Coordinates of C-alpha atoms and ligand atoms in Angstrom, one line a residue:
M1 CA 134.3 54.9 83.3
E2 CA 133.9 56.6 80.0
K3 CA 136.1 59.8 79.9
T4 CA 133.8 62.6 79.1
W5 CA 134.1 66.5 79.0
R6 CA 131.5 69.3 79.3
W7 CA 131.7 71.2 76.2
F8 CA 129.5 74.4 75.5
G9 CA 128.8 73.8 71.8
P10 CA 130.4 75.0 68.5
N11 CA 131.2 78.4 70.0
D12 CA 133.2 77.0 72.7
K13 CA 136.8 78.1 72.5
I14 CA 137.9 74.6 73.4
T15 CA 137.2 72.6 70.3
L16 CA 136.2 69.0 69.8
D17 CA 139.5 68.5 67.9
M18 CA 141.5 69.5 71.0
L19 CA 139.5 67.2 73.1
R20 CA 140.2 64.2 71.0
Q21 CA 143.9 64.9 71.5
I22 CA 143.6 64.7 75.2
G23 CA 141.9 61.4 75.4
V24 CA 138.3 62.5 75.8
E25 CA 135.8 59.8 74.6
G26 CA 132.4 61.3 75.0
I27 CA 130.8 64.8 75.1
V28 CA 128.6 66.3 77.7
T29 CA 126.6 69.2 76.3
S30 CA 123.3 70.9 76.2
L31 CA 121.4 72.7 73.3
H32 CA 122.3 76.0 75.1
H33 CA 120.7 78.1 72.3
I34 CA 117.2 76.8 73.0
P35 CA 115.5 78.8 75.8
N36 CA 114.6 77.0 79.1
G37 CA 111.1 75.5 78.8
E38 CA 111.0 75.1 74.9
V39 CA 111.1 71.7 73.0
W40 CA 114.2 70.3 71.8
S41 CA 113.2 69.1 68.4
E42 CA 114.5 65.8 66.8
E43 CA 116.0 68.0 64.2
E44 CA 118.0 70.1 66.6
V45 CA 119.2 67.1 68.7
K46 CA 120.2 65.4 65.4
K47 CA 122.3 68.4 64.3
M48 CA 124.3 68.4 67.4
K49 CA 124.8 64.7 67.6
D50 CA 126.0 64.7 63.9
Y51 CA 128.3 67.6 64.6
I52 CA 129.9 65.7 67.6
E53 CA 130.1 62.5 65.6
A54 CA 131.7 64.3 62.6
H55 CA 134.7 65.0 65.0
G56 CA 135.0 61.4 66.0
L57 CA 133.3 61.7 69.4
R58 CA 129.9 60.8 70.8
W59 CA 127.3 62.6 72.6
S60 CA 127.3 60.8 76.0
V61 CA 125.3 62.9 78.3
V62 CA 122.9 65.9 78.2
E63 CA 123.7 68.4 80.9
S64 CA 121.3 69.8 81.4
L65 CA 117.8 69.5 80.1
P66 CA 116.8 72.2 82.5
V67 CA 113.7 71.7 84.7
S68 CA 111.7 75.0 84.5
E69 CA 111.2 76.9 87.7
S70 CA 107.5 76.4 87.4
I71 CA 107.9 72.6 87.5
K72 CA 109.8 73.0 90.7
Y73 CA 107.5 75.3 92.6
G74 CA 104.4 73.8 91.0
G75 CA 103.0 76.7 89.0
P76 CA 99.9 76.8 86.9
D77 CA 101.7 75.8 83.7
R78 CA 103.7 73.0 85.1
D79 CA 101.7 70.2 83.3
E80 CA 102.3 72.0 79.9
L81 CA 105.9 72.4 80.7
I82 CA 106.2 68.7 81.8
E83 CA 104.6 67.6 78.4
K84 CA 107.3 69.7 76.6
Y85 CA 110.0 68.1 78.7
K86 CA 108.7 64.7 77.7
E87 CA 108.7 65.6 74.1
S88 CA 112.2 66.6 74.3
L89 CA 113.2 63.3 76.0
A90 CA 111.4 61.3 73.3
N91 CA 113.3 63.3 70.6
L92 CA 116.6 62.7 72.5
G93 CA 115.7 58.9 73.0
R94 CA 115.0 58.7 69.2
C95 CA 118.4 60.0 68.5
G96 CA 120.1 57.6 71.0
V97 CA 121.1 60.2 73.5
K98 CA 120.0 58.5 76.7
T99 CA 121.6 60.0 79.8
I100 CA 120.2 63.2 81.2
C101 CA 121.5 65.3 84.0
Y102 CA 119.3 67.9 85.5
N103 CA 118.9 69.5 88.9
F104 CA 116.0 70.5 91.2
M105 CA 117.5 73.4 93.0
P106 CA 115.2 76.3 93.3
V107 CA 116.3 79.6 91.6
L108 CA 120.0 79.3 92.1
D109 CA 121.9 76.4 90.2
W110 CA 125.3 76.4 92.0
A111 CA 126.9 79.0 94.3
R112 CA 130.4 80.3 94.9
T113 CA 131.6 83.7 96.2
D114 CA 135.0 83.7 94.5
L115 CA 135.8 82.5 91.0
E116 CA 139.6 83.2 91.2
Y117 CA 140.7 82.5 94.7
P118 CA 144.6 82.5 94.7
N119 CA 146.6 79.3 95.5
P120 CA 150.1 79.6 96.8
D121 CA 151.5 77.9 93.6
G122 CA 150.1 80.8 91.2
T123 CA 146.9 78.9 90.1
S124 CA 143.5 79.8 91.3
N125 CA 140.4 78.0 92.3
L126 CA 136.7 78.5 93.1
Y127 CA 135.8 79.2 96.6
F128 CA 132.7 79.5 98.9
N129 CA 133.2 82.0 101.8
R130 CA 130.2 81.6 104.2
A131 CA 130.6 85.1 105.6
E132 CA 130.6 86.8 102.2
F133 CA 127.6 84.8 101.2
A134 CA 125.9 86.0 104.5
Y135 CA 126.8 89.6 103.5
F136 CA 125.1 89.0 100.1
D137 CA 122.1 87.6 101.7
I138 CA 121.8 90.2 104.6
H139 CA 123.2 93.4 103.1
I140 CA 122.6 93.1 99.4
L141 CA 119.4 91.1 99.1
H142 CA 118.2 92.4 102.6
R143 CA 116.2 89.1 102.9
E144 CA 113.9 89.2 105.8
G145 CA 115.0 87.1 108.8
A146 CA 118.3 86.1 107.0
E147 CA 120.3 86.8 110.1
A148 CA 118.7 83.8 111.9
D149 CA 120.2 81.4 109.3
Y150 CA 123.7 82.1 110.2
D151 CA 125.8 81.2 113.4
A152 CA 127.4 83.9 115.5
E153 CA 130.8 83.1 114.2
T154 CA 129.8 83.7 110.5
L155 CA 128.0 86.9 111.5
A156 CA 131.0 88.2 113.4
R157 CA 133.3 87.4 110.3
M158 CA 130.7 89.1 108.1
E159 CA 130.8 92.3 110.2
E160 CA 134.4 92.5 109.6
I161 CA 133.8 92.1 105.8
R162 CA 131.1 94.9 106.1
K163 CA 133.6 97.4 107.6
N164 CA 135.8 97.3 104.4
M165 CA 133.0 96.6 101.8
T166 CA 133.1 98.8 98.7
P167 CA 130.6 99.2 95.8
E168 CA 133.0 97.2 93.6
G169 CA 133.2 94.5 96.1
E170 CA 129.5 94.2 96.3
H171 CA 129.3 94.2 92.6
R172 CA 131.7 91.4 92.5
L173 CA 129.8 89.4 94.9
V174 CA 126.6 89.7 92.9
D175 CA 128.3 88.9 89.8
N176 CA 130.0 85.8 91.2
I177 CA 126.9 84.4 93.0
I178 CA 124.0 85.1 90.8
V179 CA 125.4 86.1 87.3
R180 CA 128.7 84.4 86.1
T181 CA 127.9 81.1 87.7
Q182 CA 124.4 80.9 86.2
G183 CA 123.9 82.2 82.7
F184 CA 126.1 79.7 81.0
V185 CA 124.3 76.7 82.7
N186 CA 120.9 78.1 81.4
G187 CA 120.3 79.4 84.8
N188 CA 117.8 82.2 85.7
I189 CA 120.2 85.2 85.4
S190 CA 122.3 86.0 82.4
E191 CA 125.1 88.5 81.9
N192 CA 122.6 90.7 79.8
D193 CA 120.3 91.3 82.8
K194 CA 120.3 95.0 83.8
E195 CA 119.0 94.5 87.3
P196 CA 120.0 91.0 88.4
V197 CA 119.4 91.7 92.1
E198 CA 115.8 92.7 91.5
K199 CA 115.2 89.8 89.2
F200 CA 116.7 87.3 91.6
K201 CA 114.4 88.8 94.4
S202 CA 111.3 88.2 92.5
L203 CA 112.4 84.6 91.8
L204 CA 113.0 84.0 95.5
E205 CA 109.3 85.4 96.0
L206 CA 108.0 82.4 93.9
Y207 CA 109.1 80.0 96.6
K208 CA 107.2 81.7 99.5
G209 CA 105.4 79.0 101.3
I210 CA 107.1 76.1 99.4
D211 CA 108.9 74.0 102.0
A212 CA 111.1 71.0 101.4
E213 CA 108.2 68.4 101.8
Q214 CA 106.3 70.4 98.9
L215 CA 109.4 70.5 96.8
R216 CA 109.9 66.8 97.2
A217 CA 106.3 66.3 96.2
N218 CA 106.8 68.4 93.2
M219 CA 109.9 66.4 92.2
K220 CA 108.0 63.1 92.7
Y221 CA 105.2 64.5 90.4
F222 CA 107.7 65.4 87.7
L223 CA 109.5 62.1 87.8
E224 CA 106.5 60.1 87.8
A225 CA 105.2 61.9 84.8
I226 CA 108.3 61.5 82.8
M227 CA 109.1 57.8 83.7
P228 CA 106.9 56.2 81.0
V229 CA 109.0 58.1 78.3
C230 CA 112.2 57.0 80.1
D231 CA 110.9 53.4 80.1
E232 CA 110.0 53.5 76.4
Y233 CA 113.4 54.9 75.3
D234 CA 115.6 53.5 78.0
I235 CA 116.6 57.0 79.3
N236 CA 118.5 57.5 82.5
M237 CA 117.6 60.6 84.4
C238 CA 120.3 61.7 86.9
V239 CA 119.8 64.5 89.3
H240 CA 122.7 66.8 90.2
P241 CA 123.0 67.2 94.0
D242 CA 122.5 70.7 95.4
D243 CA 125.6 72.8 95.4
P244 CA 126.5 73.6 98.2
P245 CA 124.6 70.8 99.9
L246 CA 123.1 73.2 102.5
Q247 CA 119.8 75.2 103.0
I248 CA 120.5 78.7 101.5
L249 CA 118.6 81.9 101.1
G250 CA 115.6 80.4 102.7
L251 CA 115.0 78.2 99.8
P252 CA 114.2 74.5 100.2
R253 CA 117.0 72.2 99.1
I254 CA 116.2 68.5 98.8
V255 CA 119.3 66.7 97.3
T256 CA 121.9 67.5 100.0
C257 CA 122.7 64.4 102.1
D258 CA 122.3 60.5 102.4
A259 CA 118.7 60.8 103.6
D260 CA 117.6 63.1 100.7
I261 CA 119.1 60.8 98.2
Q262 CA 117.5 57.8 99.8
A263 CA 114.1 59.7 99.6
F264 CA 114.0 60.7 96.0
L265 CA 115.2 57.3 94.8
N266 CA 112.5 55.6 97.1
A267 CA 109.9 58.0 96.0
V268 CA 110.1 56.8 92.5
P269 CA 111.8 53.3 92.6
N270 CA 112.4 53.1 88.9
P271 CA 116.0 52.3 87.7
H272 CA 115.8 55.1 85.3
N273 CA 115.5 57.5 88.2
G274 CA 119.1 58.0 89.2
L275 CA 121.8 60.3 90.5
T276 CA 124.6 62.2 89.1
F277 CA 127.2 61.5 91.7
C278 CA 128.8 64.9 92.1
A279 CA 131.5 64.2 94.6
G280 CA 132.4 67.8 94.6
S281 CA 128.9 69.1 95.5
L282 CA 128.3 66.5 98.2
S283 CA 131.7 67.1 99.8
G284 CA 130.9 70.9 100.1
G285 CA 129.1 69.9 103.2
A286 CA 130.9 68.4 106.2
H287 CA 128.0 66.3 107.1
N288 CA 128.6 64.0 104.0
D289 CA 130.9 61.0 103.9
V290 CA 131.4 61.1 100.2
V291 CA 133.4 57.8 100.0
A292 CA 130.6 56.0 101.8
L293 CA 127.8 57.6 99.7
A294 CA 129.6 56.5 96.5
K295 CA 129.6 52.9 97.7
K296 CA 126.0 53.1 98.8
Y297 CA 124.6 54.7 95.7
A298 CA 126.9 53.4 92.8
G299 CA 124.1 51.1 91.6
R300 CA 121.8 54.1 91.0
T301 CA 124.4 56.5 89.6
H302 CA 124.3 57.2 85.9
F303 CA 126.9 59.9 85.6
V304 CA 129.9 61.0 87.8
H305 CA 131.4 64.4 88.2
A306 CA 135.0 63.8 89.5
R307 CA 136.0 66.7 91.9
I308 CA 136.2 67.1 95.6
C309 CA 136.1 69.9 98.1
N310 CA 137.7 70.7 101.4
V311 CA 135.4 72.2 104.0
F312 CA 137.2 74.3 106.7
P313 CA 136.0 74.5 110.3
N314 CA 134.2 77.8 109.6
G315 CA 132.1 76.3 106.8
D316 CA 134.0 77.8 103.9
F317 CA 135.1 75.3 101.2
K318 CA 137.5 75.1 98.4
E319 CA 137.8 72.7 95.5
S320 CA 140.7 70.3 96.1
S321 CA 143.2 68.3 94.1
H322 CA 141.8 65.6 91.9
L323 CA 144.4 63.4 93.6
D324 CA 142.8 63.7 96.9
P325 CA 142.5 60.2 98.6
R326 CA 138.8 60.4 98.8
L327 CA 138.5 61.0 95.1
I328 CA 140.9 58.0 94.5
E329 CA 138.6 55.8 96.5
I330 CA 135.5 57.2 94.7
V331 CA 137.1 56.5 91.2
R332 CA 138.0 53.0 92.4
T333 CA 134.4 52.4 93.5
F334 CA 132.9 53.5 90.1
E335 CA 135.5 51.7 88.1
K336 CA 134.8 48.5 89.8
E337 CA 131.0 48.9 90.3
R338 CA 130.0 50.8 87.3
P339 CA 132.5 50.3 84.5
G340 CA 131.5 52.4 81.5
V341 CA 129.5 55.0 83.4
P342 CA 130.3 58.5 82.0
M343 CA 132.6 60.6 84.1
R344 CA 133.7 64.2 83.6
V345 CA 136.1 66.1 85.6
D346 CA 134.8 69.4 87.1
H347 CA 135.7 72.7 88.5
A348 CA 139.5 72.5 88.0
P349 CA 141.9 75.4 88.7
L350 CA 142.7 78.2 86.4
M351 CA 146.3 77.8 85.3
L352 CA 149.0 78.7 82.6
G353 CA 147.0 81.4 81.1
D354 CA 143.6 79.9 81.5
E355 CA 142.5 83.0 83.5
K356 CA 142.8 85.3 80.4
M357 CA 140.8 83.1 78.1
G358 CA 137.3 84.0 79.4
Y359 CA 136.2 80.4 79.9
N360 CA 133.0 79.8 81.8
A361 CA 133.7 79.7 85.6
G362 CA 134.9 76.3 86.7
Y363 CA 135.5 75.3 83.0
S364 CA 139.2 76.0 82.3
F365 CA 141.2 74.0 79.7
H366 CA 144.7 73.6 81.2
G367 CA 143.3 72.9 84.6
R368 CA 140.7 70.4 83.5
M369 CA 143.2 68.8 81.2
L370 CA 145.5 68.2 84.1
A371 CA 142.5 67.0 86.2
L372 CA 141.6 64.6 83.5
G373 CA 145.2 63.2 83.3
M374 CA 145.1 62.6 87.1
V375 CA 141.8 60.9 87.0
S376 CA 142.9 58.7 84.1
G377 CA 146.0 57.9 86.0
I378 CA 143.8 56.7 88.9
M379 CA 141.6 54.7 86.7
A380 CA 144.5 52.9 85.0
T381 CA 146.1 52.1 88.3
V382 CA 142.9 50.9 89.7
N383 CA 142.3 48.5 86.6
Q384 CA 145.9 47.2 86.9
E385 CA 145.2 46.3 90.4
G386 CA 142.4 43.9 89.0
Ligands
DNO1 C1 128.2 73.6 87.7 C2 127.3 72.3 87.3 C3 125.8 72.6 87.5 C4 125.2 71.4 86.9 C5 123.7 71.5 86.8 C6 123.0 70.3 86.4 O1 129.3 73.7 87.4 O2 127.8 71.2 88.0 O3 125.6 73.7 86.8 O4 125.4 71.4 85.5 O5 123.3 71.9 88.2 O6 121.7 70.6 86.2

């Protein structure tokens, strides 16, 4: 696999010169300064590409070229937005940037309740606590009918949390779930939003009456519209699985499991319609056998996210070591089946002072460097095995 790294542009505290020193070969980035829904001009794409190449690296993957909410729920301006998306793709294609990661998750990109969950060794990790998430849903959003979406055990745990909840605790949950995990990935809510909860609620409203079947139809509509551009420029689209791979907040989620992946690949059976194999997202649901999924979908995978989660019996999950035996097997699968496919490590721990650096949640330097070292070691061993 090609060793890549998610870098957030020239203002990222982790510089391209640093990345060259740690064995990174390709860059994963986005034009973060261009608002969601606007065209990426050829000039802007070229500027970023030249900047990366001037540092001895290449722009391997776009993550993400965001799909506007209106394309997802099928708003009145979706055709106009799809035309703009096609223009951006053509401009990327003309510059030779041909792997595009995106997601089709309504409203919320990825969800965690805790961004610094302490480990016994002094490092910290991202964590998803189902009961805290239920608290956010039921007691902060006050979503109608939310209780019915949680099992009795989760509701009982939530009740315990409620007894000791403080305004600071509520603020921390809002910040973690809908602000700090969203803004930097060009999500809907940014750190400058004064009323994030109100804004979030109005976004949820947009999906009233949109079920999984409708969302699937909208995804198919979008993919069919852009495939001619992908064919012309040989662009590989790769959808990021839903993180976590579960139904949440009453929103439809359609990239959560084997059957979902099969469905969107079959719906548009063009090899340019592919998957970002995010082992971490898929392993956040106990229903997924990620090792088997990697083997099954390697052929339609255009980008790999190397990380993995442990799901606890109560449904909470936590990011696990990059040396987890399942991840070793997944790396082996892609090294053998898809040599050269871009791979980046993801959501590594905060360690050795990372926590003071203000990095984007999940994107530490030392933690990711260690993870890249681990995954590189697995790759070298697998290759020696022949
Ligand atoms: C989180 C990321 C996601 C991912 C997008 C792709 O850390 O894995 O934000 O970049 O879902 O569109």
